[in-house]
Short mmCIF file of C-alpha atoms and ligand atoms in Angstrom, two decimals:
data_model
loop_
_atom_site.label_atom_id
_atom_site.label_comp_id
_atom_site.label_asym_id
_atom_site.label_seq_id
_atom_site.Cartn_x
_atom_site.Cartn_y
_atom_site.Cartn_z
CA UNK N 1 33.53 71.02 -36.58
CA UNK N 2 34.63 74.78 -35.64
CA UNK N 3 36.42 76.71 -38.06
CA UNK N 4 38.56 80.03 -37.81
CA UNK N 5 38.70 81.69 -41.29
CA UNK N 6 41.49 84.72 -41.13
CA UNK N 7 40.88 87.09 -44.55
CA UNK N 8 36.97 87.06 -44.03
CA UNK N 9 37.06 90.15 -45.74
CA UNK N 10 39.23 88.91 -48.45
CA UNK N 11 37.65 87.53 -52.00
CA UNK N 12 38.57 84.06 -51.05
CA UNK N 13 37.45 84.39 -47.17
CA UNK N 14 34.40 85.92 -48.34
CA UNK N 15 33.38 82.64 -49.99
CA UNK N 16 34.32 80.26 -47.52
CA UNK N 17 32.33 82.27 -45.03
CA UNK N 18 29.26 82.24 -47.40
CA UNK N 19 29.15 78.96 -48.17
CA UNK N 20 30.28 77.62 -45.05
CA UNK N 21 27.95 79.77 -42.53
CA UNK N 22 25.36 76.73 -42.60
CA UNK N 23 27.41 73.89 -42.25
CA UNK N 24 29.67 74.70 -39.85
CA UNK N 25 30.39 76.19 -36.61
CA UNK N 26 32.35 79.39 -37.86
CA UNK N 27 34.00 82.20 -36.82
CA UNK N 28 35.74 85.45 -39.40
CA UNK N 29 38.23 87.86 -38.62
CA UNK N 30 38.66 90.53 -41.19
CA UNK N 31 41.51 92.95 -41.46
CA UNK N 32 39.86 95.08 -38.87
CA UNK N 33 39.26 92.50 -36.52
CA UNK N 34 42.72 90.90 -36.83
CA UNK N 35 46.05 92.44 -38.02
CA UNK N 36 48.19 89.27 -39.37
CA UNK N 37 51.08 92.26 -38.74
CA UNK N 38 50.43 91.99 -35.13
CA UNK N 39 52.02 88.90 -33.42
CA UNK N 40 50.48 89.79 -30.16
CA UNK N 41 47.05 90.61 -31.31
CA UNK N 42 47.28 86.69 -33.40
CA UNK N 43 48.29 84.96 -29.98
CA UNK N 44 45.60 87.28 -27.95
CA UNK N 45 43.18 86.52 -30.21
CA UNK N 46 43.82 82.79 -31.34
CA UNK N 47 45.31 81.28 -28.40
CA UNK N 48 42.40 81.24 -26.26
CA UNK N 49 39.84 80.22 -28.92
CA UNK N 50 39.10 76.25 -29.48
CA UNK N 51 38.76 75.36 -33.34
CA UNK N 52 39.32 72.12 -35.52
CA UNK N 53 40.29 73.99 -38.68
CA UNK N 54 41.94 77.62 -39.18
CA UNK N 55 41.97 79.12 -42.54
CA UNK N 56 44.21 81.72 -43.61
CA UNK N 57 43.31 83.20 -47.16
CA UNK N 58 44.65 86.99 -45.55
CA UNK N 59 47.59 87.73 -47.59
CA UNK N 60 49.11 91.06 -48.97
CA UNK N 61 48.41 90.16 -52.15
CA UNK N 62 49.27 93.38 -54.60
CA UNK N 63 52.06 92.25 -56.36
CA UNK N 64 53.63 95.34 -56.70
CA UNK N 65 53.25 96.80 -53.26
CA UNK N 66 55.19 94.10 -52.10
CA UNK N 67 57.96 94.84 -54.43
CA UNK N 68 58.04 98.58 -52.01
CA UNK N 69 56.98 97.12 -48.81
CA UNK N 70 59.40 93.91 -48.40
CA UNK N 71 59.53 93.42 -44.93
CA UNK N 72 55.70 93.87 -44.57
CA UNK N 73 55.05 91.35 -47.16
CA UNK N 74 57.52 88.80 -45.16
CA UNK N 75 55.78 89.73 -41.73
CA UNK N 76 52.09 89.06 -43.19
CA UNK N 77 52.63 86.49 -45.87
CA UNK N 78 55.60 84.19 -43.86
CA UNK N 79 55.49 85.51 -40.36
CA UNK N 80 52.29 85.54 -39.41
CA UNK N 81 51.25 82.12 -41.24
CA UNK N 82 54.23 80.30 -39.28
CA UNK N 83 52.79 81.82 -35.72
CA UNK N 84 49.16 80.63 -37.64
CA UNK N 85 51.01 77.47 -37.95
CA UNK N 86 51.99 77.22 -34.02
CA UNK N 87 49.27 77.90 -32.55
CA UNK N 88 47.55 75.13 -34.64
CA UNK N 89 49.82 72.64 -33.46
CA UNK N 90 49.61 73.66 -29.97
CA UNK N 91 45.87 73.03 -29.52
CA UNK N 92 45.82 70.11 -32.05
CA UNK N 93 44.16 71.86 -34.93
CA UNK N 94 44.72 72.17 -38.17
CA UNK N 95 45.50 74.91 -40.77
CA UNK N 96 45.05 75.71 -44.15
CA UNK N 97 46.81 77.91 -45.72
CA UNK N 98 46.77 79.46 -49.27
CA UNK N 99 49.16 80.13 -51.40
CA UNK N 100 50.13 81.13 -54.66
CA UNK N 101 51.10 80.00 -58.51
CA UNK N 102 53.36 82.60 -58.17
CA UNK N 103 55.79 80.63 -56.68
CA UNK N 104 56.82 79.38 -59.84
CA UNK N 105 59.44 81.08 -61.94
CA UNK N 106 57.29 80.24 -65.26
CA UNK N 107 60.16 78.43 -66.84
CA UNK N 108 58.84 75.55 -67.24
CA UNK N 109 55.96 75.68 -69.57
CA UNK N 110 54.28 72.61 -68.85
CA UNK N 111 51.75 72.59 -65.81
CA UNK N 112 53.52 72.92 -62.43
CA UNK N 113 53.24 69.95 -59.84
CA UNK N 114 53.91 69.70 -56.00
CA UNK N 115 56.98 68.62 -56.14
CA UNK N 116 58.43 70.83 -59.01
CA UNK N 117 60.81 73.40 -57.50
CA UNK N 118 59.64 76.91 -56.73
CA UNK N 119 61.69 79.88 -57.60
CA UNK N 120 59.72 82.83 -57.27
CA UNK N 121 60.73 85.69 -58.86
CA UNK N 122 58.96 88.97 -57.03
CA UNK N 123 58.77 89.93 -53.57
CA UNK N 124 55.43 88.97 -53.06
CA UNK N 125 56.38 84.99 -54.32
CA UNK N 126 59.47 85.10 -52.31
CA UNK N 127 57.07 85.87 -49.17
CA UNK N 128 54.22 83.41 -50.26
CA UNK N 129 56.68 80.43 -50.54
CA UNK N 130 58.40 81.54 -46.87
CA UNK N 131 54.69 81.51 -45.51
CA UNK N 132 54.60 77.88 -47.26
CA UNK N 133 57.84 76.72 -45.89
CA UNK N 134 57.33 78.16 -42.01
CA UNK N 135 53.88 76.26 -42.02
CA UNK N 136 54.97 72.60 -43.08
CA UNK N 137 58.08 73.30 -41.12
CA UNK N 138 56.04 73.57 -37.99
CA UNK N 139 53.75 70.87 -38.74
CA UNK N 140 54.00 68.80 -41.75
CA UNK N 141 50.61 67.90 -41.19
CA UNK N 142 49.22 71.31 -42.11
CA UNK N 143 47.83 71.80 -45.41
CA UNK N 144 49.10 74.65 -47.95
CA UNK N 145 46.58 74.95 -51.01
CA UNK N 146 48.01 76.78 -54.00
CA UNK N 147 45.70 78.45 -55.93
CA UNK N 148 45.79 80.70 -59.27
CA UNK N 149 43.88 83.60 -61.06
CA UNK N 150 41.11 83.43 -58.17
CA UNK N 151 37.76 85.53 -59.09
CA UNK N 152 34.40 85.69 -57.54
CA UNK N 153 31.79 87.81 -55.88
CA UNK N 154 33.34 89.48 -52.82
CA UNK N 155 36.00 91.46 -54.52
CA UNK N 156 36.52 92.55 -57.58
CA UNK N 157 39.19 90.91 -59.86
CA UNK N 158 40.40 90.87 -63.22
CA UNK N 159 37.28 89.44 -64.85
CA UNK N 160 35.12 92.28 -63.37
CA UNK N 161 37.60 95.00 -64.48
CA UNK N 162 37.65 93.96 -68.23
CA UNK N 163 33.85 93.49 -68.00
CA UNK N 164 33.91 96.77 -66.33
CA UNK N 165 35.73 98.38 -68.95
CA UNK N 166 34.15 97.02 -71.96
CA UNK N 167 30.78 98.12 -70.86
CA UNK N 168 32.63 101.79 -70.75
CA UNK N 169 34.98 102.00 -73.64
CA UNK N 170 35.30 100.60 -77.41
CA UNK N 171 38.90 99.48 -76.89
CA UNK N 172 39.99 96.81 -74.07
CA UNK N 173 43.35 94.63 -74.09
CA UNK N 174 44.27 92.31 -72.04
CA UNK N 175 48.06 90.73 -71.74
CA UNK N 176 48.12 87.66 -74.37
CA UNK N 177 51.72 86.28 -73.38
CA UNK N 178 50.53 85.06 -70.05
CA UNK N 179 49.26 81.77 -69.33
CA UNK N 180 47.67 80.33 -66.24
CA UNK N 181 43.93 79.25 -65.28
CA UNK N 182 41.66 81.36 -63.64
CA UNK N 183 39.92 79.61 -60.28
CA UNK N 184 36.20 80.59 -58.96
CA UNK N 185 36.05 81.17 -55.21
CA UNK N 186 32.75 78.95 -55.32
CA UNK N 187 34.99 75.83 -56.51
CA UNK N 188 37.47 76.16 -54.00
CA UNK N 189 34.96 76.30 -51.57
CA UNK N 190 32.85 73.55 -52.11
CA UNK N 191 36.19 71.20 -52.58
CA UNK N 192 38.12 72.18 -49.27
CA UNK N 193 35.76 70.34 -46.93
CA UNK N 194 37.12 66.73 -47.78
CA UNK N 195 40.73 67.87 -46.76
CA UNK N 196 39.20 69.35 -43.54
CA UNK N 197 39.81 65.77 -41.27
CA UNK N 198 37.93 64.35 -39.07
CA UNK N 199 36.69 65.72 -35.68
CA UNK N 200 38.08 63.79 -32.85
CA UNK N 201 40.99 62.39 -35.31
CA UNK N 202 43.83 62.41 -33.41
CA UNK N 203 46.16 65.13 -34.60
CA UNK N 204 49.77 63.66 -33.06
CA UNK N 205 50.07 59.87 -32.09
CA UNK N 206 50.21 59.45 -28.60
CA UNK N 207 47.51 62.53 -28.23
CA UNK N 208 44.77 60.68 -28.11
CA UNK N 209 42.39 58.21 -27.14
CA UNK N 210 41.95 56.59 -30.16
CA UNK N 211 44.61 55.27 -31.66
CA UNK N 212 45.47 56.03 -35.85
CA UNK N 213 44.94 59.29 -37.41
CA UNK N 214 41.77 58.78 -40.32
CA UNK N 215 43.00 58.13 -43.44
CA UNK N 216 41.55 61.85 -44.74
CA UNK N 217 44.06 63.56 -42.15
CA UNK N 218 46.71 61.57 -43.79
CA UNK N 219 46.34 62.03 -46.96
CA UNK N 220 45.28 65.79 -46.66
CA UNK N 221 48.80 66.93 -45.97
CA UNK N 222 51.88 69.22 -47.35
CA UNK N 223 51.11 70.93 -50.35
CA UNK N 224 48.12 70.66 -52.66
CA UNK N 225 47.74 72.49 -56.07
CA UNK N 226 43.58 73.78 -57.20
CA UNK N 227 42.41 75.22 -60.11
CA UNK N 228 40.18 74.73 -63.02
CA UNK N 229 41.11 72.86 -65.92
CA UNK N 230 42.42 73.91 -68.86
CA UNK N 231 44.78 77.07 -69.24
CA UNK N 232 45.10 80.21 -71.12
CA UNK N 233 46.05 83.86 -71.26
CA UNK N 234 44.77 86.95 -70.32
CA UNK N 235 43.21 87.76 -73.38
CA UNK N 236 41.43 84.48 -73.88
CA UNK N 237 40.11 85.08 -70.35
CA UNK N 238 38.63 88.29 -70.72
CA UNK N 239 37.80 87.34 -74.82
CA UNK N 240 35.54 84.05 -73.08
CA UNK N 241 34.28 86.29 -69.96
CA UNK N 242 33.04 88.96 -72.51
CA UNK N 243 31.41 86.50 -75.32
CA UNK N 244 29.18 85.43 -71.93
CA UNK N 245 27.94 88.48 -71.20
CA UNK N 246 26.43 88.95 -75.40
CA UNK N 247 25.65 85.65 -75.33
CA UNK N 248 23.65 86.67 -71.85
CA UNK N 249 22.85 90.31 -73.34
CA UNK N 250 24.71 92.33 -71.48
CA UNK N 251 25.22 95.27 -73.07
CA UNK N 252 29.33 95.76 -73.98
CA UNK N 253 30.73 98.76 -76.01
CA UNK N 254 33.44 96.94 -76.50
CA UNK N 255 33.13 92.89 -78.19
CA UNK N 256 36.55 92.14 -78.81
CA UNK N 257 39.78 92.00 -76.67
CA UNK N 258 43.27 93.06 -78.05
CA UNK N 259 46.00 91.75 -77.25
CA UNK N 260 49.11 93.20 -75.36
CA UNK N 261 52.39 91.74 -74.01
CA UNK N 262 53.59 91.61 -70.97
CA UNK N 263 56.77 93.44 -71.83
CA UNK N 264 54.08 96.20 -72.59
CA UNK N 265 52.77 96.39 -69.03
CA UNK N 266 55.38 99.26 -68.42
CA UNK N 267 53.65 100.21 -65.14
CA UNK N 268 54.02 96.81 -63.38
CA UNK N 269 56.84 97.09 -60.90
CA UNK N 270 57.13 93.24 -60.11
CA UNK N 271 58.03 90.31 -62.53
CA UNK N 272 55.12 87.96 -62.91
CA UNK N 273 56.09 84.05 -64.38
CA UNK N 274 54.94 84.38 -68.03
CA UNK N 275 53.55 80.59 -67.10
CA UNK N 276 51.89 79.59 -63.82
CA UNK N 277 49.68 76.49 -64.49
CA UNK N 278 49.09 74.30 -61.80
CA UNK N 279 48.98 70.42 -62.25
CA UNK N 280 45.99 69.29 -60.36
CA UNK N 281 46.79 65.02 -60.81
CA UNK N 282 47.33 64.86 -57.06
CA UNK N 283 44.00 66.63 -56.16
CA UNK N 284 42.48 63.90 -58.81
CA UNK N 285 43.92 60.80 -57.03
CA UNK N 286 43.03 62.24 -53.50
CA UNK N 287 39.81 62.70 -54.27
CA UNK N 288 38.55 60.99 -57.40
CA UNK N 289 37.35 64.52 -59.17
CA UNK N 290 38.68 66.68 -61.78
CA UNK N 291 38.19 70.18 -61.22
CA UNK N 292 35.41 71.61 -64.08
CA UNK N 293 36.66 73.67 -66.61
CA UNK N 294 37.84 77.56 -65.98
CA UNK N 295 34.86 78.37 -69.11
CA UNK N 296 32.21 76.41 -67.14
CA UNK N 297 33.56 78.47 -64.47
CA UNK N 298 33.67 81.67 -65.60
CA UNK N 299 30.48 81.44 -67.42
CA UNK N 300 28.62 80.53 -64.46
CA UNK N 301 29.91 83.32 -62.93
CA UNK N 302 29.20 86.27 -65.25
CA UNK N 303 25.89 84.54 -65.36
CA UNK N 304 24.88 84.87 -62.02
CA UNK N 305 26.73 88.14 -61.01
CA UNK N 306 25.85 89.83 -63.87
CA UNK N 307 23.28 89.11 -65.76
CA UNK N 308 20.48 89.21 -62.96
CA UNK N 309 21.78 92.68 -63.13
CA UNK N 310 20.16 93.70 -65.90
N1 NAP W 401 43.77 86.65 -56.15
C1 NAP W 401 44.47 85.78 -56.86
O1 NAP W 401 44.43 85.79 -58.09
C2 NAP W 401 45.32 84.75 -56.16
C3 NAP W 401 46.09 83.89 -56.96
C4 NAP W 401 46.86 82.93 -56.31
C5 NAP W 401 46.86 82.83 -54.93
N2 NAP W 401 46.12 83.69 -54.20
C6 NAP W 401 46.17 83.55 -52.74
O2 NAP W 401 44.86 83.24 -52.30
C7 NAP W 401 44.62 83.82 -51.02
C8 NAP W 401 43.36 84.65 -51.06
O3 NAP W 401 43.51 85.69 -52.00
P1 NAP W 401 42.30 86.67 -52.37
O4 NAP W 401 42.16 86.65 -53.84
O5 NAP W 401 41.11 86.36 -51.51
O6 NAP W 401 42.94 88.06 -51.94
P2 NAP W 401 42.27 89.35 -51.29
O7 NAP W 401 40.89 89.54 -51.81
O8 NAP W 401 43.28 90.44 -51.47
O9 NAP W 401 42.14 88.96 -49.76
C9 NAP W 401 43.22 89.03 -48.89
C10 NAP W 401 42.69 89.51 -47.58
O10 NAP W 401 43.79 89.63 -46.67
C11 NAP W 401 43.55 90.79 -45.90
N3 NAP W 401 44.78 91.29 -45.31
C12 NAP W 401 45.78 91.98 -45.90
N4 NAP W 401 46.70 92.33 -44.99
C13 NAP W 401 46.26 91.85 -43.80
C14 NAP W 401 46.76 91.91 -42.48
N5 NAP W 401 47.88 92.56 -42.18
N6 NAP W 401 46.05 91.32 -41.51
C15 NAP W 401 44.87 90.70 -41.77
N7 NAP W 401 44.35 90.62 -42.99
C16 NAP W 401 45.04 91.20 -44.00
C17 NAP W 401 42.95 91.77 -46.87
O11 NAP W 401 42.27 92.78 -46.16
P3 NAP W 401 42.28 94.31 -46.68
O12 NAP W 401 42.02 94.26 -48.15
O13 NAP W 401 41.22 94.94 -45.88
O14 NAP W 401 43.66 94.82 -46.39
C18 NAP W 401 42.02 90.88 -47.67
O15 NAP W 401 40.75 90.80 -47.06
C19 NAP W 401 45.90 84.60 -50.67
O16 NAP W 401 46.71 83.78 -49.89
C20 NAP W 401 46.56 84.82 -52.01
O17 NAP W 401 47.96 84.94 -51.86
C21 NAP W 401 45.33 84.64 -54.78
#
């Protein structure tokens, strides 16, 4: 199995490369290596390459600089995954693409599902659900993963910065009107594998050899929602993430986590949905697991990023 993984750089690409540098045959492109804003440096570089899988977790993902930089947010986040898209289809590969809880207006207040309509409501979820649309479009056999409230190791996220800022000051907040779940990097990781396919599948009927697509290439198809169980806001997140650092020692000025409303986030430029929780059933009857917890997830985290620290 070879694998292409575009955002190497990224928090999400960072993961899949470390956990998949052993098991597969892989090769990263970072920003540097490989501007998604640059169709011809995609085809130069893609085109010639043979792969099974491509993975595209590169995004422009500030919310807000999207708001300012529309058309750069539609080249990288819905351009450049439908050319992703092509080129897959071309050379009988497949990709998978991330996208976003953000697609969701937040409306709804119940956990989102696959089929629920989208109706983003920033420039950055306008873009995201394009990206989503130009990549089924081009092959419905591509796979678009929707993830939320992603932390772990390679980049810093909100987690680190309230952790961050408790160790610093007496005071932190944290937005309490804002529900979704927050995802480790590690989890996604470990559960993409099984909607990887087969090698030697065939990827169109009529392509191949052998006759029927596997049943995993089948099923692993159009849009999939991952995250941890459970939900909650902001301020239960960072409220959980610092009760594991005392309860691991960690030394915090600050031990409890106010909380703020999102009306109060004055400097945000772009709307975020107040709700975002993704539905995971259809991840559960694919593959027979339930996703752990976000708390088993977090706490594992601050465990082993920061409390060998010490
Ligand atoms: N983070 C979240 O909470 C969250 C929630 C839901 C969905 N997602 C989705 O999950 C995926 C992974 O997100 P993440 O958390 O790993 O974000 P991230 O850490 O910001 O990674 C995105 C990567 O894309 C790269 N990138 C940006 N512009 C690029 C360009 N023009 N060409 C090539 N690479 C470019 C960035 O490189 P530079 O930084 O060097 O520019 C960065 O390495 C994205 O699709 C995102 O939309 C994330």
């Amino acid at each position: 199995m070879k694998l292409v993984i575009i955002g190497a750089g990224g928090r999400l690409g960072g993961a899949l490369m470390r956990e998949y540098r052993d098991k597969f045959e892989i090769l990263g492109f970072d920003h540097e290596q490989l501007d998604l804003a640059d169709t011809k440096e995609i085809d130069d570089w893609l085109t010639p390459l043979e792969f099974d899988v491509l993975i595209n977790t590169a995004a422009l993902t500030n919310v807000d600089l999207c708001e300012k930089e529309r058309e750069q947010a539609f080249r990288i986040n819905a351009e450049a995954p439908g050319l992703l898209a092509q080129i897959c289809r071309d050379k009988n590969a497949k990709l998978i693409h991330f996208s976003t809880d953000y697609v969701f207006d937040g409306e709804k207040r119940e956990p989102y599902a696959e089929d629920d309509s989208p109706n983003p409501i920033s420039v950055y979820a306008e873009s995201k659900r394009e990206g989503e649309k130009l990549v089924l479009q081009t092959d419905e056999r591509h796979l678009v993963v929707r993830v939320s409230w992603v932390f772990g190791p390679h980049r810093p996220s909100f987690v680190d910065g309230i952790i961050k800022r408790a160790r610093e000051m007496e005071c932190v907040e944290a937005v309490a009107d804002k529900f979704s779940t927050p995802t480790y990097t590690r989890d996604v990781a470990q559960m993409l594998p099984q909607f990887f396919g087969r090698v030697g599948a065939p990827r169109r009927p009529g392509t191949s050899q052998r006759d029927v697509p596997t049943i995993d290439f089948d099923l692993a198809s159009g849009i999939l929602h991952f995250a941890s169980a459970g939900e909650c806001s902001w301020q239960e997140y960072a409220q959980f993430a610092l009760d594991c650092c005392r309860s691991l020692g960690i030394p915090l000025k600050a031990k409890t986590v106010g909380a703020i409303k999102l009306a109060d986030m004055k400097n945000w430029v772009a709307r975020r949905p107040v709700y975002s929780v993704l539905c995971t059933e259809k991840f559960f009857s694919l593959t027979g697991t339930t996703p752990r917890n976000w708390r088993d997830a977090v706490a594992e985290y601050v465990r082993s990023c920061y409390a060998k620290n010490e």
